[in-house]
Amino acid sequence: DTAIATVMTALTSGVDRSGVLRVADVGTGSGAIAVALAVALRQRRVPPDDLDIVATDVSEGALDLARENAVAHGVGDRLRFVASDLLPPDARSSSFDIVLANLPYVRAEELDASAGEPVSTTFEPRLALDGGPDGLAVVGRLLDQLEWALAADGTALLEIGGDQGETAPALVTERLPGWDRDVIPDLAGLPRVMRVRRGAG
């Protein structure tokens, strides 16, 4: 898993981070990513004090579910849950080393076209799916926040749609000129995760 590998690499890089690696799971929903990460780190015997994992969501209901899932998997003490529209306000004063996000990336017209049809998207609330006209409206807002929320040597991993392998990186170029970005494919070879980092310059 890309997120787990990225965290483990950061923990073992030898870079002085004052003993704490700050990780944000933005738009956590049910907490699947944050919980899986916490479980994997526990299995690798990473001390909980070495990380500060914050899971955010604009929905209080989603956060309640995420908390329940964390407790059920025995990692309730390894995660913090914060109600926030994308990154929490304290990111301005204490940046994150790693930002993970599975944000809405479905085009609004696709949701409208599938209304009433028995497809997988109908089982999720629209808030969790609707990415606006081009599917990248929410992703774009997060990119804007990375300017002040991502540490100098930090990494952001954003899930994208299989048809956004070109448009998502182009959005990074537009919003964050000079930043590095690449796309990691899934097992089927389709674009799945966009990795974003500050440019060397």
PDB file of C-alpha atoms in Angstrom:
ATOM      1  CA  ASP A   1       0.000   0.000   0.000  1.00  0.00           C
ATOM      2  CA  THR A   2       1.386   3.356  -1.085  1.00  0.00           C
ATOM      3  CA  ALA A   3       0.307   5.233   2.040  1.00  0.00           C
ATOM      4  CA  ILE A   4       1.872   2.717   4.429  1.00  0.00           C
ATOM      5  CA  ALA A   5       5.106   2.596   2.412  1.00  0.00           C
ATOM      6  CA  THR A   6       5.297   6.397   2.363  1.00  0.00           C
ATOM      7  CA  VAL A   7       4.828   6.642   6.122  1.00  0.00           C
ATOM      8  CA  MET A   8       7.373   3.904   6.847  1.00  0.00           C
ATOM      9  CA  THR A   9       9.921   5.565   4.563  1.00  0.00           C
ATOM     10  CA  ALA A  10       9.402   8.888   6.334  1.00  0.00           C
ATOM     11  CA  LEU A  11       9.791   7.252   9.744  1.00  0.00           C
ATOM     12  CA  THR A  12      13.060   5.584   8.799  1.00  0.00           C
ATOM     13  CA  SER A  13      14.551   8.394   6.703  1.00  0.00           C
ATOM     14  CA  GLY A  14      16.667   9.745   9.535  1.00  0.00           C
ATOM     15  CA  VAL A  15      15.252  13.253   9.119  1.00  0.00           C
ATOM     16  CA  ASP A  16      14.805  15.054  12.441  1.00  0.00           C
ATOM     17  CA  ARG A  17      11.069  15.651  12.869  1.00  0.00           C
ATOM     18  CA  SER A  18      11.176  16.351  16.617  1.00  0.00           C
ATOM     19  CA  GLY A  19      10.119  12.756  17.159  1.00  0.00           C
ATOM     20  CA  VAL A  20       6.637  13.116  15.671  1.00  0.00           C
ATOM     21  CA  LEU A  21       5.496  12.469  12.108  1.00  0.00           C
ATOM     22  CA  ARG A  22       2.287  14.347  11.342  1.00  0.00           C
ATOM     23  CA  VAL A  23      -0.158  12.576   9.029  1.00  0.00           C
ATOM     24  CA  ALA A  24      -3.566  13.808   7.868  1.00  0.00           C
ATOM     25  CA  ASP A  25      -6.285  11.644   6.322  1.00  0.00           C
ATOM     26  CA  VAL A  26      -8.520  14.221   4.665  1.00  0.00           C
ATOM     27  CA  GLY A  27     -12.161  13.381   4.041  1.00  0.00           C
ATOM     28  CA  THR A  28     -11.776  10.211   6.069  1.00  0.00           C
ATOM     29  CA  GLY A  29     -15.390   9.045   5.672  1.00  0.00           C
ATOM     30  CA  SER A  30     -15.644   5.676   7.434  1.00  0.00           C
ATOM     31  CA  GLY A  31     -11.985   5.976   8.419  1.00  0.00           C
ATOM     32  CA  ALA A  32     -10.886   3.107   6.188  1.00  0.00           C
ATOM     33  CA  ILE A  33      -7.541   4.629   5.211  1.00  0.00           C
ATOM     34  CA  ALA A  34      -6.630   6.041   8.624  1.00  0.00           C
ATOM     35  CA  VAL A  35      -7.641   2.868  10.446  1.00  0.00           C
ATOM     36  CA  ALA A  36      -5.792   0.601   8.009  1.00  0.00           C
ATOM     37  CA  LEU A  37      -2.694   2.763   8.387  1.00  0.00           C
ATOM     38  CA  ALA A  38      -2.881   2.715  12.189  1.00  0.00           C
ATOM     39  CA  VAL A  39      -3.363  -1.059  12.227  1.00  0.00           C
ATOM     40  CA  ALA A  40      -0.405  -1.601   9.892  1.00  0.00           C
ATOM     41  CA  LEU A  41       1.844   0.611  12.005  1.00  0.00           C
ATOM     42  CA  ARG A  42       0.770  -1.181  15.173  1.00  0.00           C
ATOM     43  CA  GLN A  43       1.619  -4.510  13.541  1.00  0.00           C
ATOM     44  CA  ARG A  44       5.044  -3.098  12.657  1.00  0.00           C
ATOM     45  CA  ARG A  45       5.460  -2.107  16.311  1.00  0.00           C
ATOM     46  CA  VAL A  46       5.761   1.592  15.543  1.00  0.00           C
ATOM     47  CA  PRO A  47       5.285   3.443  18.862  1.00  0.00           C
ATOM     48  CA  PRO A  48       2.108   5.556  18.802  1.00  0.00           C
ATOM     49  CA  ASP A  49       4.057   8.536  20.162  1.00  0.00           C
ATOM     50  CA  ASP A  50       6.101   8.606  16.938  1.00  0.00           C
ATOM     51  CA  LEU A  51       3.067   9.746  14.935  1.00  0.00           C
ATOM     52  CA  ASP A  52       0.195  12.155  15.093  1.00  0.00           C
ATOM     53  CA  ILE A  53      -2.499  10.801  12.752  1.00  0.00           C
ATOM     54  CA  VAL A  54      -5.419  13.174  12.251  1.00  0.00           C
ATOM     55  CA  ALA A  55      -8.532  12.064  10.375  1.00  0.00           C
ATOM     56  CA  THR A  56     -10.788  14.884   9.180  1.00  0.00           C
ATOM     57  CA  ASP A  57     -14.229  15.077   7.648  1.00  0.00           C
ATOM     58  CA  VAL A  58     -16.857  17.761   7.200  1.00  0.00           C
ATOM     59  CA  SER A  59     -19.525  15.266   8.302  1.00  0.00           C
ATOM     60  CA  GLU A  60     -19.948  14.607  12.022  1.00  0.00           C
ATOM     61  CA  GLY A  61     -21.805  11.410  11.163  1.00  0.00           C
ATOM     62  CA  ALA A  62     -18.848  10.143   9.161  1.00  0.00           C
ATOM     63  CA  LEU A  63     -16.485  10.951  12.021  1.00  0.00           C
ATOM     64  CA  ASP A  64     -18.678   9.028  14.478  1.00  0.00           C
ATOM     65  CA  LEU A  65     -18.495   5.989  12.188  1.00  0.00           C
ATOM     66  CA  ALA A  66     -14.742   6.392  11.773  1.00  0.00           C
ATOM     67  CA  ARG A  67     -14.276   6.508  15.556  1.00  0.00           C
ATOM     68  CA  GLU A  68     -16.331   3.325  15.932  1.00  0.00           C
ATOM     69  CA  ASN A  69     -14.237   1.583  13.293  1.00  0.00           C
ATOM     70  CA  ALA A  70     -11.009   2.684  14.946  1.00  0.00           C
ATOM     71  CA  VAL A  71     -12.116   1.310  18.307  1.00  0.00           C
ATOM     72  CA  ALA A  72     -13.329  -1.912  16.703  1.00  0.00           C
ATOM     73  CA  HIS A  73      -9.878  -2.442  15.185  1.00  0.00           C
ATOM     74  CA  GLY A  74      -8.079  -1.618  18.426  1.00  0.00           C
ATOM     75  CA  VAL A  75      -6.503   1.648  17.252  1.00  0.00           C
ATOM     76  CA  GLY A  76      -8.846   4.187  18.805  1.00  0.00           C
ATOM     77  CA  ASP A  77      -5.934   5.546  20.840  1.00  0.00           C
ATOM     78  CA  ARG A  78      -3.745   6.015  17.763  1.00  0.00           C
ATOM     79  CA  LEU A  79      -5.978   8.428  15.866  1.00  0.00           C
ATOM     80  CA  ARG A  80      -7.454  11.887  16.344  1.00  0.00           C
ATOM     81  CA  PHE A  81     -10.695  12.857  14.649  1.00  0.00           C
ATOM     82  CA  VAL A  82     -11.372  16.477  13.725  1.00  0.00           C
ATOM     83  CA  ALA A  83     -14.444  18.001  12.103  1.00  0.00           C
ATOM     84  CA  SER A  84     -13.047  20.168   9.333  1.00  0.00           C
ATOM     85  CA  ASP A  85     -13.591  21.135   5.729  1.00  0.00           C
ATOM     86  CA  LEU A  86     -10.441  19.454   4.384  1.00  0.00           C
ATOM     87  CA  LEU A  87      -7.320  20.222   6.473  1.00  0.00           C
ATOM     88  CA  PRO A  88      -7.702  21.393  10.083  1.00  0.00           C
ATOM     89  CA  PRO A  89      -6.948  25.036  10.922  1.00  0.00           C
ATOM     90  CA  ASP A  90      -3.905  24.146  13.041  1.00  0.00           C
ATOM     91  CA  ALA A  91      -2.105  23.025   9.867  1.00  0.00           C
ATOM     92  CA  ARG A  92      -1.182  26.685   9.376  1.00  0.00           C
ATOM     93  CA  SER A  93       0.969  26.616  12.494  1.00  0.00           C
ATOM     94  CA  SER A  94       2.029  22.967  12.419  1.00  0.00           C
ATOM     95  CA  SER A  95       2.319  21.516   8.934  1.00  0.00           C
ATOM     96  CA  PHE A  96       1.781  17.910   7.946  1.00  0.00           C
ATOM     97  CA  ASP A  97       4.512  15.596   6.705  1.00  0.00           C
ATOM     98  CA  ILE A  98       2.074  13.365   4.852  1.00  0.00           C
ATOM     99  CA  VAL A  99      -1.417  14.194   3.572  1.00  0.00           C
ATOM    100  CA  LEU A 100      -3.684  11.369   2.417  1.00  0.00           C
ATOM    101  CA  ALA A 101      -7.011  12.042   0.709  1.00  0.00           C
ATOM    102  CA  ASN A 102      -9.780  10.087  -0.978  1.00  0.00           C
ATOM    103  CA  LEU A 103     -11.962  13.026  -1.938  1.00  0.00           C
ATOM    104  CA  PRO A 104     -15.006  13.215  -4.230  1.00  0.00           C
ATOM    105  CA  TYR A 105     -13.810  12.956  -7.846  1.00  0.00           C
ATOM    106  CA  VAL A 106     -16.924  11.891  -9.774  1.00  0.00           C
ATOM    107  CA  ARG A 107     -18.237  14.460 -12.253  1.00  0.00           C
ATOM    108  CA  ALA A 108     -21.572  15.941 -11.200  1.00  0.00           C
ATOM    109  CA  GLU A 109     -23.171  15.071 -14.545  1.00  0.00           C
ATOM    110  CA  GLU A 110     -22.226  11.412 -14.085  1.00  0.00           C
ATOM    111  CA  LEU A 111     -24.032  11.348 -10.748  1.00  0.00           C
ATOM    112  CA  ASP A 112     -27.064  12.993 -12.298  1.00  0.00           C
ATOM    113  CA  ALA A 113     -27.053  10.491 -15.168  1.00  0.00           C
ATOM    114  CA  SER A 114     -26.881   7.525 -12.784  1.00  0.00           C
ATOM    115  CA  ALA A 115     -29.692   8.750 -10.518  1.00  0.00           C
ATOM    116  CA  GLY A 116     -32.173   5.951  -9.987  1.00  0.00           C
ATOM    117  CA  GLU A 117     -29.873   3.298 -11.429  1.00  0.00           C
ATOM    118  CA  PRO A 118     -28.596   0.371  -9.313  1.00  0.00           C
ATOM    119  CA  VAL A 119     -24.918   1.329  -9.561  1.00  0.00           C
ATOM    120  CA  SER A 120     -22.323   1.379  -6.801  1.00  0.00           C
ATOM    121  CA  THR A 121     -22.263   5.195  -6.564  1.00  0.00           C
ATOM    122  CA  THR A 122     -25.882   5.269  -5.438  1.00  0.00           C
ATOM    123  CA  PHE A 123     -24.931   3.675  -2.117  1.00  0.00           C
ATOM    124  CA  GLU A 124     -22.786   6.641  -1.081  1.00  0.00           C
ATOM    125  CA  PRO A 125     -24.065  10.073  -0.051  1.00  0.00           C
ATOM    126  CA  ARG A 126     -23.656  12.637  -2.832  1.00  0.00           C
ATOM    127  CA  LEU A 127     -21.362  14.719  -0.618  1.00  0.00           C
ATOM    128  CA  ALA A 128     -18.840  11.861  -0.693  1.00  0.00           C
ATOM    129  CA  LEU A 129     -18.881  11.574  -4.487  1.00  0.00           C
ATOM    130  CA  ASP A 130     -19.650  14.883  -6.176  1.00  0.00           C
ATOM    131  CA  GLY A 131     -16.429  16.421  -7.471  1.00  0.00           C
ATOM    132  CA  GLY A 132     -18.127  19.218  -9.383  1.00  0.00           C
ATOM    133  CA  PRO A 133     -18.278  19.754 -13.159  1.00  0.00           C
ATOM    134  CA  ASP A 134     -14.825  18.285 -13.885  1.00  0.00           C
ATOM    135  CA  GLY A 135     -14.629  15.963 -10.868  1.00  0.00           C
ATOM    136  CA  LEU A 136     -11.696  17.911  -9.433  1.00  0.00           C
ATOM    137  CA  ALA A 137     -13.351  20.793  -7.572  1.00  0.00           C
ATOM    138  CA  VAL A 138     -12.658  19.405  -4.090  1.00  0.00           C
ATOM    139  CA  VAL A 139      -9.218  18.124  -5.065  1.00  0.00           C
ATOM    140  CA  GLY A 140      -8.397  21.639  -6.279  1.00  0.00           C
ATOM    141  CA  ARG A 141      -9.404  23.155  -2.937  1.00  0.00           C
ATOM    142  CA  LEU A 142      -7.099  20.731  -1.143  1.00  0.00           C
ATOM    143  CA  LEU A 143      -4.227  21.611  -3.479  1.00  0.00           C
ATOM    144  CA  ASP A 144      -4.704  25.256  -2.508  1.00  0.00           C
ATOM    145  CA  GLN A 145      -4.372  24.303   1.159  1.00  0.00           C
ATOM    146  CA  LEU A 146      -1.209  22.253   0.585  1.00  0.00           C
ATOM    147  CA  GLU A 147       0.655  25.498  -0.089  1.00  0.00           C
ATOM    148  CA  TRP A 148       0.569  26.272   3.632  1.00  0.00           C
ATOM    149  CA  ALA A 149      -0.214  22.867   5.149  1.00  0.00           C
ATOM    150  CA  LEU A 150       2.385  20.514   3.660  1.00  0.00           C
ATOM    151  CA  ALA A 151       5.850  20.393   5.211  1.00  0.00           C
ATOM    152  CA  ALA A 152       8.817  21.386   3.070  1.00  0.00           C
ATOM    153  CA  ASP A 153       9.775  17.752   2.467  1.00  0.00           C
ATOM    154  CA  GLY A 154       6.230  16.424   2.766  1.00  0.00           C
ATOM    155  CA  THR A 155       4.198  14.233   0.426  1.00  0.00           C
ATOM    156  CA  ALA A 156       0.515  14.298  -0.468  1.00  0.00           C
ATOM    157  CA  LEU A 157      -1.224  11.220  -1.881  1.00  0.00           C
ATOM    158  CA  LEU A 158      -4.581  11.966  -3.496  1.00  0.00           C
ATOM    159  CA  GLU A 159      -6.861   9.326  -4.981  1.00  0.00           C
ATOM    160  CA  ILE A 160      -8.118  10.282  -8.436  1.00  0.00           C
ATOM    161  CA  GLY A 161     -10.446   8.841 -11.059  1.00  0.00           C
ATOM    162  CA  GLY A 162      -9.239   6.463 -13.736  1.00  0.00           C
ATOM    163  CA  ASP A 163      -9.882   9.122 -16.375  1.00  0.00           C
ATOM    164  CA  GLN A 164      -8.024  11.903 -14.524  1.00  0.00           C
ATOM    165  CA  GLY A 165      -4.450  10.823 -15.200  1.00  0.00           C
ATOM    166  CA  GLU A 166      -3.831  13.974 -17.225  1.00  0.00           C
ATOM    167  CA  THR A 167      -6.294  16.509 -15.846  1.00  0.00           C
ATOM    168  CA  ALA A 168      -5.321  16.027 -12.192  1.00  0.00           C
ATOM    169  CA  PRO A 169      -1.574  16.639 -12.740  1.00  0.00           C
ATOM    170  CA  ALA A 170      -2.450  19.609 -14.949  1.00  0.00           C
ATOM    171  CA  LEU A 171      -4.406  21.042 -12.028  1.00  0.00           C
ATOM    172  CA  VAL A 172      -1.317  20.751  -9.828  1.00  0.00           C
ATOM    173  CA  THR A 173       0.686  22.673 -12.414  1.00  0.00           C
ATOM    174  CA  GLU A 174      -1.989  25.370 -12.407  1.00  0.00           C
ATOM    175  CA  ARG A 175      -2.491  25.641  -8.652  1.00  0.00           C
ATOM    176  CA  LEU A 176       1.027  24.823  -7.415  1.00  0.00           C
ATOM    177  CA  PRO A 177       3.541  25.953 -10.068  1.00  0.00           C
ATOM    178  CA  GLY A 178       6.921  24.281  -9.699  1.00  0.00           C
ATOM    179  CA  TRP A 179       5.677  21.422  -7.547  1.00  0.00           C
ATOM    180  CA  ASP A 180       6.445  17.823  -8.481  1.00  0.00           C
ATOM    181  CA  ARG A 181       3.634  15.400  -9.247  1.00  0.00           C
ATOM    182  CA  ASP A 182       3.306  11.923 -10.656  1.00  0.00           C
ATOM    183  CA  VAL A 183       0.510   9.391 -11.019  1.00  0.00           C
ATOM    184  CA  ILE A 184       0.605   5.887  -9.551  1.00  0.00           C
ATOM    185  CA  PRO A 185      -1.534   3.308 -11.414  1.00  0.00           C
ATOM    186  CA  ASP A 186      -3.683   0.642  -9.809  1.00  0.00           C
ATOM    187  CA  LEU A 187      -3.354  -3.090 -10.524  1.00  0.00           C
ATOM    188  CA  ALA A 188      -5.350  -2.653 -13.737  1.00  0.00           C
ATOM    189  CA  GLY A 189      -2.926  -0.008 -14.954  1.00  0.00           C
ATOM    190  CA  LEU A 190      -5.398   2.852 -14.525  1.00  0.00           C
ATOM    191  CA  PRO A 191      -4.487   6.145 -12.829  1.00  0.00           C
ATOM    192  CA  ARG A 192      -5.381   5.841  -9.147  1.00  0.00           C
ATOM    193  CA  VAL A 193      -3.155   7.940  -6.862  1.00  0.00           C
ATOM    194  CA  MET A 194      -1.538  11.289  -7.569  1.00  0.00           C
ATOM    195  CA  ARG A 195       1.591  12.020  -5.546  1.00  0.00           C
ATOM    196  CA  VAL A 196       2.364  15.695  -4.946  1.00  0.00           C
ATOM    197  CA  ARG A 197       5.505  17.225  -3.475  1.00  0.00           C
ATOM    198  CA  ARG A 198       7.146  20.639  -3.375  1.00  0.00           C
ATOM    199  CA  GLY A 199       9.642  21.225  -6.152  1.00  0.00           C
ATOM    200  CA  ALA A 200      13.364  21.119  -5.415  1.00  0.00           C
ATOM    201  CA  GLY A 201      13.622  24.780  -6.292  1.00  0.00           C
TER     202      GLY A 201
END
